[in-house]
Amino acid sequence: RFRDVGVIFISALAMYLALEGGSDYEVQQRWEVELKPTLYANGRYPQEGEHVPKPIIDDLDGDGVNELLVATRDPKLKIYDPSHPVPGHHEPGEVVLLMKSETTLLSKARVR
């Protein structure tokens, strides 16, 4: 039937276009945050309840440039500035970000 041939043709065309555009990009930059394994209960890897949330990328200070907000296991919040990478000798493809700010999440109040 003519309608079935049309559906098969459109499906084949859609699959071709979907697979054709799959290799148009390549992600090269990556970032790492060094974790201290001694902060975990077993000393090697996080167990349930010890995972930190995913980083947040947002314009925190309203200057039009996104910052990277990272929660660490210490517990601290660190803000990195991706628009000003740290100069110097690094691994190929490695970008070291400048830390704009850091604060602790621990209370400064003491309970007696």
GROMACS .gro file of C-alpha atoms in nm:
model
  112
    1ARG     CA    1   0.000   0.000   0.000
    2PHE     CA    2   0.105   0.353  -0.069
    3ARG     CA    3   0.049   0.474   0.289
    4ASP     CA    4   0.268   0.196   0.437
    5VAL     CA    5   0.550   0.277   0.196
    6GLY     CA    6   0.525   0.643   0.296
    7VAL     CA    7   0.541   0.561   0.669
    8ILE     CA    8   0.843   0.333   0.616
    9PHE     CA    9   1.016   0.599   0.406
   10ILE     CA   10   0.957   0.874   0.663
   11SER     CA   11   1.073   0.643   0.946
   12ALA     CA   12   1.390   0.552   0.758
   13LEU     CA   13   1.458   0.919   0.682
   14ALA     CA   14   1.407   1.014   1.049
   15MET     CA   15   1.646   0.738   1.163
   16TYR     CA   16   1.907   0.848   0.908
   17LEU     CA   17   1.886   1.213   1.017
   18ALA     CA   18   1.900   1.118   1.386
   19LEU     CA   19   2.210   0.904   1.339
   20GLU     CA   20   2.378   1.144   1.096
   21GLY     CA   21   2.393   1.435   1.342
   22GLY     CA   22   2.525   1.227   1.633
   23SER     CA   23   2.895   1.296   1.571
   24ASP     CA   24   2.884   1.671   1.515
   25TYR     CA   25   3.025   1.763   1.855
   26GLU     CA   26   3.300   1.657   2.090
   27VAL     CA   27   3.340   1.752   2.454
   28GLN     CA   28   3.705   1.813   2.534
   29GLN     CA   29   3.727   2.010   2.856
   30ARG     CA   30   3.668   1.840   3.188
   31TRP     CA   31   3.701   1.939   3.546
   32GLU     CA   32   3.785   1.750   3.860
   33VAL     CA   33   3.750   1.829   4.225
   34GLU     CA   34   3.998   1.647   4.442
   35LEU     CA   35   3.826   1.454   4.718
   36LYS     CA   36   4.001   1.351   5.036
   37PRO     CA   37   3.914   0.982   5.083
   38THR     CA   38   3.999   1.006   5.453
   39LEU     CA   39   3.679   1.206   5.500
   40TYR     CA   40   3.472   0.894   5.429
   41ALA     CA   41   3.386   0.644   5.700
   42ASN     CA   42   3.563   0.356   5.524
   43GLY     CA   43   3.854   0.578   5.408
   44ARG     CA   44   3.814   0.492   5.038
   45TYR     CA   45   3.479   0.583   4.883
   46PRO     CA   46   3.148   0.741   4.986
   47GLN     CA   47   2.881   0.519   5.131
   48GLU     CA   48   2.509   0.591   5.132
   49GLY     CA   49   2.451   0.921   5.307
   50GLU     CA   50   2.806   1.046   5.239
   51HIS     CA   51   2.752   1.165   4.880
   52VAL     CA   52   2.771   1.537   4.810
   53PRO     CA   53   2.523   1.710   4.576
   54LYS     CA   54   2.608   1.778   4.212
   55PRO     CA   55   2.776   2.111   4.133
   56ILE     CA   56   2.560   2.407   4.037
   57ILE     CA   57   2.648   2.632   3.743
   58ASP     CA   58   2.483   2.973   3.768
   59ASP     CA   59   2.551   3.346   3.760
   60LEU     CA   60   2.580   3.406   4.134
   61ASP     CA   61   2.695   3.769   4.138
   62GLY     CA   62   2.496   3.905   3.842
   63ASP     CA   63   2.797   3.993   3.624
   64GLY     CA   64   2.678   3.784   3.328
   65VAL     CA   65   2.941   3.512   3.380
   66ASN     CA   66   2.845   3.174   3.524
   67GLU     CA   67   3.025   3.051   3.834
   68LEU     CA   68   3.061   2.695   3.955
   69LEU     CA   69   2.928   2.624   4.306
   70VAL     CA   70   3.063   2.303   4.461
   71ALA     CA   71   2.970   2.148   4.796
   72THR     CA   72   3.252   1.944   4.948
   73ARG     CA   73   3.257   1.676   5.212
   74ASP     CA   74   3.453   1.903   5.451
   75PRO     CA   75   3.161   2.053   5.470
   76LYS     CA   76   3.237   2.365   5.267
   77LEU     CA   77   3.094   2.558   4.975
   78LYS     CA   78   3.345   2.665   4.711
   79ILE     CA   79   3.282   2.904   4.423
   80TYR     CA   80   3.503   2.870   4.114
   81ASP     CA   81   3.537   3.127   3.835
   82PRO     CA   82   3.558   2.958   3.493
   83SER     CA   83   3.620   3.289   3.310
   84HIS     CA   84   3.967   3.328   3.468
   85PRO     CA   85   4.153   2.994   3.455
   86VAL     CA   86   4.473   2.966   3.659
   87PRO     CA   87   4.774   3.016   3.428
   88GLY     CA   88   5.066   2.777   3.434
   89HIS     CA   89   5.170   2.433   3.318
   90HIS     CA   90   4.884   2.184   3.326
   91GLU     CA   91   4.801   1.853   3.159
   92PRO     CA   92   4.681   1.878   2.797
   93GLY     CA   93   4.311   1.965   2.797
   94GLU     CA   94   4.321   2.044   3.170
   95VAL     CA   95   4.183   2.375   3.296
   96VAL     CA   96   4.243   2.478   3.657
   97LEU     CA   97   3.976   2.718   3.782
   98LEU     CA   98   4.034   3.008   4.016
   99MET     CA   99   3.852   2.973   4.348
  100LYS     CA  100   3.664   3.300   4.409
  101SER     CA  101   3.530   3.218   4.752
  102GLU     CA  102   3.505   2.946   5.012
  103THR     CA  103   3.294   2.918   5.326
  104THR     CA  104   3.227   2.653   5.585
  105LEU     CA  105   2.884   2.513   5.658
  106LEU     CA  106   2.972   2.444   6.020
  107SER     CA  107   2.817   2.668   6.281
  108LYS     CA  108   3.043   2.904   6.470
  109ALA     CA  109   2.810   2.889   6.771
  110ARG     CA  110   2.910   2.663   7.057
  111VAL     CA  111   2.659   2.471   7.263
  112ARG     CA  112   2.736   2.422   7.631
   0.00000   0.00000   0.00000
